[in-house]
PDB file of C-alpha atoms and ligand atoms in Angstrom:
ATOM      1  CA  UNK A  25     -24.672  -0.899 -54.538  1.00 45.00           C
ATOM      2  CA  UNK A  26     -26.122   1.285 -52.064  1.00 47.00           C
ATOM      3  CA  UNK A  27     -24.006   2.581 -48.896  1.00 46.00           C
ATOM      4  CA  UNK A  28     -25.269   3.492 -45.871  1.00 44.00           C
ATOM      5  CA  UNK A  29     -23.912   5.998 -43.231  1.00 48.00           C
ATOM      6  CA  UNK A  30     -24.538   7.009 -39.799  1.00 43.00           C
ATOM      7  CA  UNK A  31     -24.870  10.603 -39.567  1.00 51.00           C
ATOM      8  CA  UNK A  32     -22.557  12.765 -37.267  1.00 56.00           C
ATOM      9  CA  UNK A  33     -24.857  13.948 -35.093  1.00 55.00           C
ATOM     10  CA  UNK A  34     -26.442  10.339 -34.688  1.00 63.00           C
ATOM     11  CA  UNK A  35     -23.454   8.725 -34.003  1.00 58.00           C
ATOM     12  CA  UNK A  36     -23.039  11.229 -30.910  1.00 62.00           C
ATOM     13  CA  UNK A  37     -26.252  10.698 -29.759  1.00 64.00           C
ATOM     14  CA  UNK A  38     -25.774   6.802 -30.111  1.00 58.00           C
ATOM     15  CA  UNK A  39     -22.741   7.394 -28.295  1.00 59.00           C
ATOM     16  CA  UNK A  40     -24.406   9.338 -25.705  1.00 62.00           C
ATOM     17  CA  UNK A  41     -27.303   6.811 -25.047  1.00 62.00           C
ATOM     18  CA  UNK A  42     -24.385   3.692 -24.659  1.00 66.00           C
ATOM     19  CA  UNK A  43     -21.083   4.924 -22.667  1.00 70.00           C
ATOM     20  CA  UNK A  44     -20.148   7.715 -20.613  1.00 78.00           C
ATOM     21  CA  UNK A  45     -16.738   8.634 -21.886  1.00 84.00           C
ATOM     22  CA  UNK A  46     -14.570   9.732 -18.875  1.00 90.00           C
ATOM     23  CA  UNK A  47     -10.641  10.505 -18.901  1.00 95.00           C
ATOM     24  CA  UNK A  48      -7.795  10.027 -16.758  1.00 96.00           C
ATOM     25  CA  UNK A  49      -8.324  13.815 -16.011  1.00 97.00           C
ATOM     26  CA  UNK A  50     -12.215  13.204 -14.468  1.00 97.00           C
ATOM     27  CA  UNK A  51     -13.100  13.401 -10.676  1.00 97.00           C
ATOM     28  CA  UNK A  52     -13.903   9.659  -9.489  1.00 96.00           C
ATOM     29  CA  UNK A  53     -15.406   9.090  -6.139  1.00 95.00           C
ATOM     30  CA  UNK A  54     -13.591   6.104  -4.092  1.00 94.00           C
ATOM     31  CA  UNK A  55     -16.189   5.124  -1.684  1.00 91.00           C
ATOM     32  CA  UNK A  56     -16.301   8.416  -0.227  1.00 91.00           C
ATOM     33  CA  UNK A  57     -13.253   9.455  -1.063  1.00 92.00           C
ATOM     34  CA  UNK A  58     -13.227  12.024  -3.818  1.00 95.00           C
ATOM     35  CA  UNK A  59     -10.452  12.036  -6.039  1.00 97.00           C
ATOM     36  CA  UNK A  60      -9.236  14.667  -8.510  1.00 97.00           C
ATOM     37  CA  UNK A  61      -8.521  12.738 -11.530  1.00 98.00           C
ATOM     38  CA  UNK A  62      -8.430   8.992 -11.631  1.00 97.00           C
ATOM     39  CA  UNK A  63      -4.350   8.416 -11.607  1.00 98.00           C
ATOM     40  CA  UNK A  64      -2.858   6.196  -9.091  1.00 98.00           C
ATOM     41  CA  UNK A  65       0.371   5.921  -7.843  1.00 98.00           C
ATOM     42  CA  UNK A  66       1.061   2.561  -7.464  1.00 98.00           C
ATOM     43  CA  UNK A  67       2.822   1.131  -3.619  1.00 97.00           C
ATOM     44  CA  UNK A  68       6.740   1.588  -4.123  1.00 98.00           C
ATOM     45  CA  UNK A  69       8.997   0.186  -1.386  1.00 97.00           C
ATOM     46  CA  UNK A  70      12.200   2.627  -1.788  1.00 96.00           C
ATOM     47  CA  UNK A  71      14.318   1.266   1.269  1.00 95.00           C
ATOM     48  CA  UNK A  72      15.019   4.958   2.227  1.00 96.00           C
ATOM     49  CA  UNK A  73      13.953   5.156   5.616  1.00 97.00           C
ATOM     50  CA  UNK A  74      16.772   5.940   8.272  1.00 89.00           C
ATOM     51  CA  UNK A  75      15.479   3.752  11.293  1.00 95.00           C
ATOM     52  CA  UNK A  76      12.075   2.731   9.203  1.00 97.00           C
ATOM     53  CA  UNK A  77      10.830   5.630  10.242  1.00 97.00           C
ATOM     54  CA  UNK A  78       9.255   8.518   6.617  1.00 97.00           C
ATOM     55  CA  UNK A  79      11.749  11.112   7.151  1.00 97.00           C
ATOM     56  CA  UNK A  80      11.138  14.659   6.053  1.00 97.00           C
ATOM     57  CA  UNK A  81      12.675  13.300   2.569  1.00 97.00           C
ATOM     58  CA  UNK A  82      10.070  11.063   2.264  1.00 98.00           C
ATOM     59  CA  UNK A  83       7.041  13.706   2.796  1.00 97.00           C
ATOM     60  CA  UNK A  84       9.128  15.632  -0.059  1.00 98.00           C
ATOM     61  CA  UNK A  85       9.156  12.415  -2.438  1.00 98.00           C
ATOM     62  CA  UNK A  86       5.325  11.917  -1.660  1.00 98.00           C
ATOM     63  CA  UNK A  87       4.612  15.868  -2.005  1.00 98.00           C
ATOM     64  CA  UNK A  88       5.968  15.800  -4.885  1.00 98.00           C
ATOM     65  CA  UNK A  89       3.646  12.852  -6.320  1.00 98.00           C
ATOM     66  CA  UNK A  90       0.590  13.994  -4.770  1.00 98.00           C
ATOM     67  CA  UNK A  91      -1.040  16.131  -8.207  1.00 98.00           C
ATOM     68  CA  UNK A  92      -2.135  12.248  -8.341  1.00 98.00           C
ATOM     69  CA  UNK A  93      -5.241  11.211  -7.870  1.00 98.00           C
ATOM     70  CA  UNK A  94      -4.152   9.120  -5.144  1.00 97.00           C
ATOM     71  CA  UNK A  95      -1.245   7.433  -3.864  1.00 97.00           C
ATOM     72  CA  UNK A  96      -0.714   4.303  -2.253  1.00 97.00           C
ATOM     73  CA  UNK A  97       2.396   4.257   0.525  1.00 97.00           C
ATOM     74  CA  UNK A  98       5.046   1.462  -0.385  1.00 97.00           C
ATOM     75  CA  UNK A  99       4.345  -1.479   1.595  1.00 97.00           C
ATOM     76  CA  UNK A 100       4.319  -0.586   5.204  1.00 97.00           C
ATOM     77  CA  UNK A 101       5.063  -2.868   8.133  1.00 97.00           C
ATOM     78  CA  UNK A 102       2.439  -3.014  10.970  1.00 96.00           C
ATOM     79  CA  UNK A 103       5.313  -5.350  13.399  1.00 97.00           C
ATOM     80  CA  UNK A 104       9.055  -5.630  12.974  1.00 96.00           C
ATOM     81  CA  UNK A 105       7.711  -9.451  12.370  1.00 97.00           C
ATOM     82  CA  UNK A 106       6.066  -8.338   9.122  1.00 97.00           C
ATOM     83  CA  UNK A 107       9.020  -6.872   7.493  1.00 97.00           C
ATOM     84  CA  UNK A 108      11.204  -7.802   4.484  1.00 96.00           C
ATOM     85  CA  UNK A 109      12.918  -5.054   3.725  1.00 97.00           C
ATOM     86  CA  UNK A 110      15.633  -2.743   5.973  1.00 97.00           C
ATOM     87  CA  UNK A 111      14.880   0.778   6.104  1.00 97.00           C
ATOM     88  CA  UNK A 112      11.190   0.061   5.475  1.00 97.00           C
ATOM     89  CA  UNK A 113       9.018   2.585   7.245  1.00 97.00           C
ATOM     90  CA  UNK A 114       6.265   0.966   9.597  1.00 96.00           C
ATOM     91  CA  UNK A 115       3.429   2.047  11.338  1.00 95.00           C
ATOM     92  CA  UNK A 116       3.815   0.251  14.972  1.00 94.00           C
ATOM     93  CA  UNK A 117       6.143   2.223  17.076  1.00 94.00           C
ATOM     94  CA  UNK A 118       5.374   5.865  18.023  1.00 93.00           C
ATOM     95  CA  UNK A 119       8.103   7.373  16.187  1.00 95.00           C
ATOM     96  CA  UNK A 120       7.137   5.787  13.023  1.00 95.00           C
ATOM     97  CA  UNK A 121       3.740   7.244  13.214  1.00 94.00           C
ATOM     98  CA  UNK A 122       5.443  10.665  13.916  1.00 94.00           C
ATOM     99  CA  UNK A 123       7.215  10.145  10.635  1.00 95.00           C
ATOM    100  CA  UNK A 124       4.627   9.239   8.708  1.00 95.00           C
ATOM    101  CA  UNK A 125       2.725  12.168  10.050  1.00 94.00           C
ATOM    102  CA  UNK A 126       5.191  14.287   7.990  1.00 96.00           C
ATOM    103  CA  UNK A 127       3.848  13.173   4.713  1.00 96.00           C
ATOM    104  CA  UNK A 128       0.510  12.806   5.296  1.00 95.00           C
ATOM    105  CA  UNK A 129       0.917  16.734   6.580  1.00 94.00           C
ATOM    106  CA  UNK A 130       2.823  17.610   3.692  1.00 96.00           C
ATOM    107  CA  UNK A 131       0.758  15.843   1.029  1.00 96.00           C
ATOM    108  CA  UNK A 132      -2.845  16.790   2.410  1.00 94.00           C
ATOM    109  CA  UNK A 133      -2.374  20.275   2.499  1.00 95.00           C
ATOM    110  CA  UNK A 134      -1.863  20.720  -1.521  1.00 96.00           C
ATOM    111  CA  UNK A 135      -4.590  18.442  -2.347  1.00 95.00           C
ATOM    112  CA  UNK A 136      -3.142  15.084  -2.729  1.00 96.00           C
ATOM    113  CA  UNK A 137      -5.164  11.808  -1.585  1.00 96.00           C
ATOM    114  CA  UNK A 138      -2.677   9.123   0.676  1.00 95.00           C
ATOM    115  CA  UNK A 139      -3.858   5.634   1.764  1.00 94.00           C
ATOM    116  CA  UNK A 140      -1.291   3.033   3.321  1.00 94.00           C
ATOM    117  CA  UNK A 141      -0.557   0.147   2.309  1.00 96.00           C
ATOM    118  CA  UNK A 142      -0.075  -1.672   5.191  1.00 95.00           C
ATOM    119  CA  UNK A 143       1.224  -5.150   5.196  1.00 95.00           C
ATOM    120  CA  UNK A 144       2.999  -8.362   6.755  1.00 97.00           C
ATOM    121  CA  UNK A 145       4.906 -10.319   4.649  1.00 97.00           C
ATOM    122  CA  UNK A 146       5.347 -13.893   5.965  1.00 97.00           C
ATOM    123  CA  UNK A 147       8.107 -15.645   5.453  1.00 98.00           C
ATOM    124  CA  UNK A 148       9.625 -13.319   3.098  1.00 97.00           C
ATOM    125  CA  UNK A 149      11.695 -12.172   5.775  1.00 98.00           C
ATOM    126  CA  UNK A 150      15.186 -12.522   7.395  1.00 98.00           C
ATOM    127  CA  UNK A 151      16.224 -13.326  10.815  1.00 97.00           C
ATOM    128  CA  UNK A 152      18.964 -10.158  10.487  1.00 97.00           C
ATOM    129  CA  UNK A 153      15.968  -7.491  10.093  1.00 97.00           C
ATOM    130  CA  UNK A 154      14.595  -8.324  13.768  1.00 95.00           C
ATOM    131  CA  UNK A 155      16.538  -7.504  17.139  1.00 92.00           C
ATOM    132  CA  UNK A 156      16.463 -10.552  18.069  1.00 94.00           C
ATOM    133  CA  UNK A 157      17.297 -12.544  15.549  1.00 94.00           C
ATOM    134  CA  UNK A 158      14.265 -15.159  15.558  1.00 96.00           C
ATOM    135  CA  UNK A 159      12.243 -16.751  12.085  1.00 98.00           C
ATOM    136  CA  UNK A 160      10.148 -15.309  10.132  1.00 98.00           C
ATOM    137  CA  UNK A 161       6.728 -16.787  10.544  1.00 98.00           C
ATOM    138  CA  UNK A 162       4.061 -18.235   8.330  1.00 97.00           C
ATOM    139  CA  UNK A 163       1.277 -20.480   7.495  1.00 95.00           C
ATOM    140  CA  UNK A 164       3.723 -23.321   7.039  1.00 96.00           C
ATOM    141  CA  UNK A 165       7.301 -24.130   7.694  1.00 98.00           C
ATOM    142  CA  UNK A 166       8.056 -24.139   3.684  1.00 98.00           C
ATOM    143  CA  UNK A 167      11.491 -22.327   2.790  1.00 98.00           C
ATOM    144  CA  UNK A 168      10.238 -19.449   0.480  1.00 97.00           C
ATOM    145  CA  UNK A 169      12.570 -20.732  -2.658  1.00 97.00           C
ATOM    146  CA  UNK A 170      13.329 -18.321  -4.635  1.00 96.00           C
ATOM    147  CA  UNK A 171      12.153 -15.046  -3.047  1.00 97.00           C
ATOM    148  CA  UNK A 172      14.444 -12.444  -1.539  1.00 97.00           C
ATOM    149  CA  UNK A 173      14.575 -10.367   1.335  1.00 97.00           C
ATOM    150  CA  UNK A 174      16.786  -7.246   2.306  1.00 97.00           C
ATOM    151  CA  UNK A 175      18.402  -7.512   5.706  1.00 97.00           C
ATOM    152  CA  UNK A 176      22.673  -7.950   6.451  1.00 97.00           C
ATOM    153  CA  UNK A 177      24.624 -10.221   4.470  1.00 96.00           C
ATOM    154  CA  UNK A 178      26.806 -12.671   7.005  1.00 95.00           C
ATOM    155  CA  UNK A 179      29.695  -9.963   6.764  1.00 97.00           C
ATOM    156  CA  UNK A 180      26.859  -7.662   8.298  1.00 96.00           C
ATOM    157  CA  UNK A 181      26.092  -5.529   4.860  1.00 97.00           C
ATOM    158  CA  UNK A 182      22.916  -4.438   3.678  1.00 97.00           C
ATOM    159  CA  UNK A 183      22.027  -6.820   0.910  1.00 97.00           C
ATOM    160  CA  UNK A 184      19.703  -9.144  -0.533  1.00 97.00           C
ATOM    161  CA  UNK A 185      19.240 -12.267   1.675  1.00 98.00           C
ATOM    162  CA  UNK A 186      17.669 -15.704   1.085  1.00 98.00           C
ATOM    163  CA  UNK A 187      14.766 -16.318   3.546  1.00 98.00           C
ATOM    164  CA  UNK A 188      15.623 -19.202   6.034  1.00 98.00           C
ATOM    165  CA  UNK A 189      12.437 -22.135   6.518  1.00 98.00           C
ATOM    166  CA  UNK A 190       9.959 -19.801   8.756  1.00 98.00           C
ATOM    167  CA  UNK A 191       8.182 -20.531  11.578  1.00 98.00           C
ATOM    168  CA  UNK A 192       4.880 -22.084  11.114  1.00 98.00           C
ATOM    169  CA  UNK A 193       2.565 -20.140  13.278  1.00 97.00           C
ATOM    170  CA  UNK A 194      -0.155 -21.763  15.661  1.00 97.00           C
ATOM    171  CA  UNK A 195      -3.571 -20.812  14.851  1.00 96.00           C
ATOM    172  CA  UNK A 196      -4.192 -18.928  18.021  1.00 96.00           C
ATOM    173  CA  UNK A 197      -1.067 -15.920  16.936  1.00 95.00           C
ATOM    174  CA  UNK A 198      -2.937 -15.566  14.006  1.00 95.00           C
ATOM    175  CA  UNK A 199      -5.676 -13.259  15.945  1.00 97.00           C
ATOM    176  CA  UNK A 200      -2.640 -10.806  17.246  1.00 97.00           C
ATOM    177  CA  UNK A 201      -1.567 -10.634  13.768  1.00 97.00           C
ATOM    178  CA  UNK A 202      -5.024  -9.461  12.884  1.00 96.00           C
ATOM    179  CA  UNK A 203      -5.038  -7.002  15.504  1.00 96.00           C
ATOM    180  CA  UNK A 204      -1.785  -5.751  14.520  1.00 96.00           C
ATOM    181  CA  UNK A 205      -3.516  -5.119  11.355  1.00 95.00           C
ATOM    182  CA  UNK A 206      -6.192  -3.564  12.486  1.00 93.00           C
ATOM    183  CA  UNK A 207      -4.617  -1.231  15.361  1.00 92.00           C
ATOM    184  CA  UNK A 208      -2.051   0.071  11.880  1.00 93.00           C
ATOM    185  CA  UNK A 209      -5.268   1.058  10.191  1.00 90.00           C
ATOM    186  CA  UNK A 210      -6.973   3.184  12.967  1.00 84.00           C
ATOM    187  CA  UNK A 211      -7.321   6.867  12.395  1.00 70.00           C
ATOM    188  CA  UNK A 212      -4.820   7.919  14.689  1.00 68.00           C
ATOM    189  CA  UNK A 213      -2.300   6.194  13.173  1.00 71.00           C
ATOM    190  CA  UNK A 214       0.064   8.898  10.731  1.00 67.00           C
ATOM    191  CA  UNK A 215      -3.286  10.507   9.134  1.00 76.00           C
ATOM    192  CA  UNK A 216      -3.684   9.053   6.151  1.00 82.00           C
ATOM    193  CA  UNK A 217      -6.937   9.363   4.191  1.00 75.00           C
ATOM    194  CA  UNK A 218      -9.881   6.801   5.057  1.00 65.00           C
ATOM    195  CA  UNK A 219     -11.619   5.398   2.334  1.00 57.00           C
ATOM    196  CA  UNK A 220     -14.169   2.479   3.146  1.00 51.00           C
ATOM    197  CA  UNK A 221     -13.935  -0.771   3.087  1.00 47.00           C
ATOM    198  CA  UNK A 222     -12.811  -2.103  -0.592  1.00 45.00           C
ATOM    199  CA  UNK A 223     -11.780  -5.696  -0.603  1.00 40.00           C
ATOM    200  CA  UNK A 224     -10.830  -7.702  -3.953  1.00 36.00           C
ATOM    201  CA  UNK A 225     -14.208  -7.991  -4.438  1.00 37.00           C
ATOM    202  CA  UNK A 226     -15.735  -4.550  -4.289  1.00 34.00           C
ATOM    203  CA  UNK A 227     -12.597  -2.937  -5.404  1.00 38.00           C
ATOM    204  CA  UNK A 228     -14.094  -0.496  -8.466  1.00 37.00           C
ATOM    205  CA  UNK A 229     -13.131   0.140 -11.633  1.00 38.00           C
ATOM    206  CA  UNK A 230     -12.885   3.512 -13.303  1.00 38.00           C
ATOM    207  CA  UNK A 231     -16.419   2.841 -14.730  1.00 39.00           C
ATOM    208  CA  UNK A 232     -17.866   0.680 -12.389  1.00 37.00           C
ATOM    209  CA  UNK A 233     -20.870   2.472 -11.016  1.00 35.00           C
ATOM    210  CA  UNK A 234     -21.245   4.466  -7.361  1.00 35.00           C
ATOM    211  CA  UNK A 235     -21.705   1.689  -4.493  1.00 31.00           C
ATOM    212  CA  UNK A 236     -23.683   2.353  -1.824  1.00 30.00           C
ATOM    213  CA  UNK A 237     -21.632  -0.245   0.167  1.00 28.00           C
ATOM    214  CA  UNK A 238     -21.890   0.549   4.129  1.00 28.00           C
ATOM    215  CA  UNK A 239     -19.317   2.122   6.178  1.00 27.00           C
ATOM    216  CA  UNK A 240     -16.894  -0.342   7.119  1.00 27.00           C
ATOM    217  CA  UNK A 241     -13.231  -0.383   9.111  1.00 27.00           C
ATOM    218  CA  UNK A 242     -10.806   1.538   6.433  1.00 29.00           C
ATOM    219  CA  UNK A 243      -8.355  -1.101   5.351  1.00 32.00           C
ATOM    220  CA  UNK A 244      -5.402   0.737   3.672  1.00 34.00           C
ATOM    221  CA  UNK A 245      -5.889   3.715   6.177  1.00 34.00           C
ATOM    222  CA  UNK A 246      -4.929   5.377   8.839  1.00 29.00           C
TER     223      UNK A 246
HETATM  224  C1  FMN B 304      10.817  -0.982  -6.873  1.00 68.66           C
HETATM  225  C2  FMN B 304       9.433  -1.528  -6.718  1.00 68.66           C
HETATM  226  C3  FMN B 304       8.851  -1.534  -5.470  1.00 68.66           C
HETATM  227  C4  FMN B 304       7.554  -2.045  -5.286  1.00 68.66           C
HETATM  228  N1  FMN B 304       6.990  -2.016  -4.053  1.00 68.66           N
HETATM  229  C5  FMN B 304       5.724  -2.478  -3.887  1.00 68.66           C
HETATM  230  C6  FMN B 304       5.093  -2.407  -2.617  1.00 68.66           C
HETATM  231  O1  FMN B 304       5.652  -1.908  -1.639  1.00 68.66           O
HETATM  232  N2  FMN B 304       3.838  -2.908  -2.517  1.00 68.66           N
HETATM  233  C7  FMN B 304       3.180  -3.474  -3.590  1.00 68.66           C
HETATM  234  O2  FMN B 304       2.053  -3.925  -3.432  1.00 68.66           O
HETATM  235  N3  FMN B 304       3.755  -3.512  -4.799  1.00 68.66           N
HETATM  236  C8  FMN B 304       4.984  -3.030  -4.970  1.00 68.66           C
HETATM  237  N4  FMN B 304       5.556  -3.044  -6.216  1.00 68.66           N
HETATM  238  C9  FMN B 304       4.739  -3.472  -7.358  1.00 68.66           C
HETATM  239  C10 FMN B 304       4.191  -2.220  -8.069  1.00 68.66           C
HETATM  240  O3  FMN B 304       3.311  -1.494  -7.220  1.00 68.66           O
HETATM  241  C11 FMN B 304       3.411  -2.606  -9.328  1.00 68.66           C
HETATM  242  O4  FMN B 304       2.310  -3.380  -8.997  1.00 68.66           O
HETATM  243  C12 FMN B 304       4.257  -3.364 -10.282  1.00 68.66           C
HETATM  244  O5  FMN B 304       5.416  -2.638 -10.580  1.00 68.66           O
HETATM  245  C13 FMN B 304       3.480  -3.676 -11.579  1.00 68.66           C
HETATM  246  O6  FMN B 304       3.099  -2.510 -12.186  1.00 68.66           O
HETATM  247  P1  FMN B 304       3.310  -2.343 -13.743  1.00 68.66           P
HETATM  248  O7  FMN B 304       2.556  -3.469 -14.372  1.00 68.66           O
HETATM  249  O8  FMN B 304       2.723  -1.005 -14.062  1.00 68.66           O
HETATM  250  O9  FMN B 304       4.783  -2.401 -13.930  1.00 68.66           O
HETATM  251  C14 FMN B 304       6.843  -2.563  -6.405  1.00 68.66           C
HETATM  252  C15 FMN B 304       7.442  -2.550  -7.666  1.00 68.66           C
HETATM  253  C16 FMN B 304       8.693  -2.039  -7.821  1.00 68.66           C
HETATM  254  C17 FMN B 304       9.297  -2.025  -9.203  1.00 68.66           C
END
């Protein structure tokens, strides 16, 4: 019986002519946004915020993190409306773009990559995590069953909380809630990096090729 075999040297260039082998370790450009190696830290809400507003313990946790190719923020509130958890450090008030300043300034300066993740949760939310002790608000008035939130427990703890039935919001709030949205992800707003525009759908993978996509609002930046 005779056998057959592919020569080294073939077998490289076959290799070569079919797939570009990258590692975790390669350069990948996001839209612009050149990072060092293709590791990404994924969004971690930590609760350690002292008034939701990054302390200068936070710019140490993300300093610390940023030989990553990029880092995403945990979860951060653009209204007290659109938080779930206490201690959760948003972008809407002017001290809590001071804090965040204090990462981005920390992290930028020894080469690390930041976006925000910037978000409103709906109805997973608690009446004891706003001043004024109103609903949560969503697209309907359906209880969330089975989610949690962290706000105070009746005895006035921090704790995990059931979310009540929310407030179903009228069509017309929804375009302040989109403002809200967009006025977290200006440039001024705690210098993060600005990537372009990647939705679900033109979100790349590590070996998806360069898009030449146009220049769009940044969406997890700031
Ligand atoms: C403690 C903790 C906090 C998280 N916070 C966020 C968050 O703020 N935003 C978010 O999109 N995902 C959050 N996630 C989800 C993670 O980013 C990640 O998607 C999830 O852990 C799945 O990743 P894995 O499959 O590698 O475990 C959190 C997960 C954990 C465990």
């Amino acid at each position: 019986m005779a056998l057959s075999f592919v020569s080294a040297p073939s077998l490289h260039s076959i290799m070569q002519d079919s797939y570009t082998i990258t590692s975790l370790f390669d350069t990948f450009d996001l839209q612009g946004t050149a990072l060092k190696n293709r590791i990404v830290m994924a969004p971690l809400t930590r609760s350690r915020a002292p008034h939701d507003i990054a302390d200068e313990r936070i710019a140490l946790y993300y300093t610390q993190r940023a030989t990553a190719g990029l880092i995403v923020s945990e979860g951060t509130p653009i209204s007290r409306e659109g938080q779930r958890y206490l201690f959760n450090p948003g972008i809407f008030t002017a001290e809590q773009i001071a804090g965040w300043r204090l990462t981005t300034q920390s992290v930028q300066p020894v080469g690390g990559k930041i976006f925000a993740q910037i978000w409103h949760v709906g109805r997973v939310s608690h009446p004891s995590i706003y001043e004024d002790g109103r609903l949560p608000v969503s697209g309907s008035s359906k209880r969330p069953v089975g989610a949690v939130a962290f706000g105070y427990d009746e005895s006035g703890k921090p704790g995990f909380v059931e979310p009540p039935a929310p407030r179903q919001l009228e069509t017309r709030e929804i375009t302040r809630i989109v403002e809200e949205f967009a006025q977290s992800a200006s440039p001024r707003m705690g210098s993060f990096s600005t990537c372009r525009t990647m939705t679900r759908s033109t979100r790349p993978t590590p070996n998806s090729p360069k898009r030449s996509g146009s220049a769009g609002s940044p969406t997890f930046t700031s």
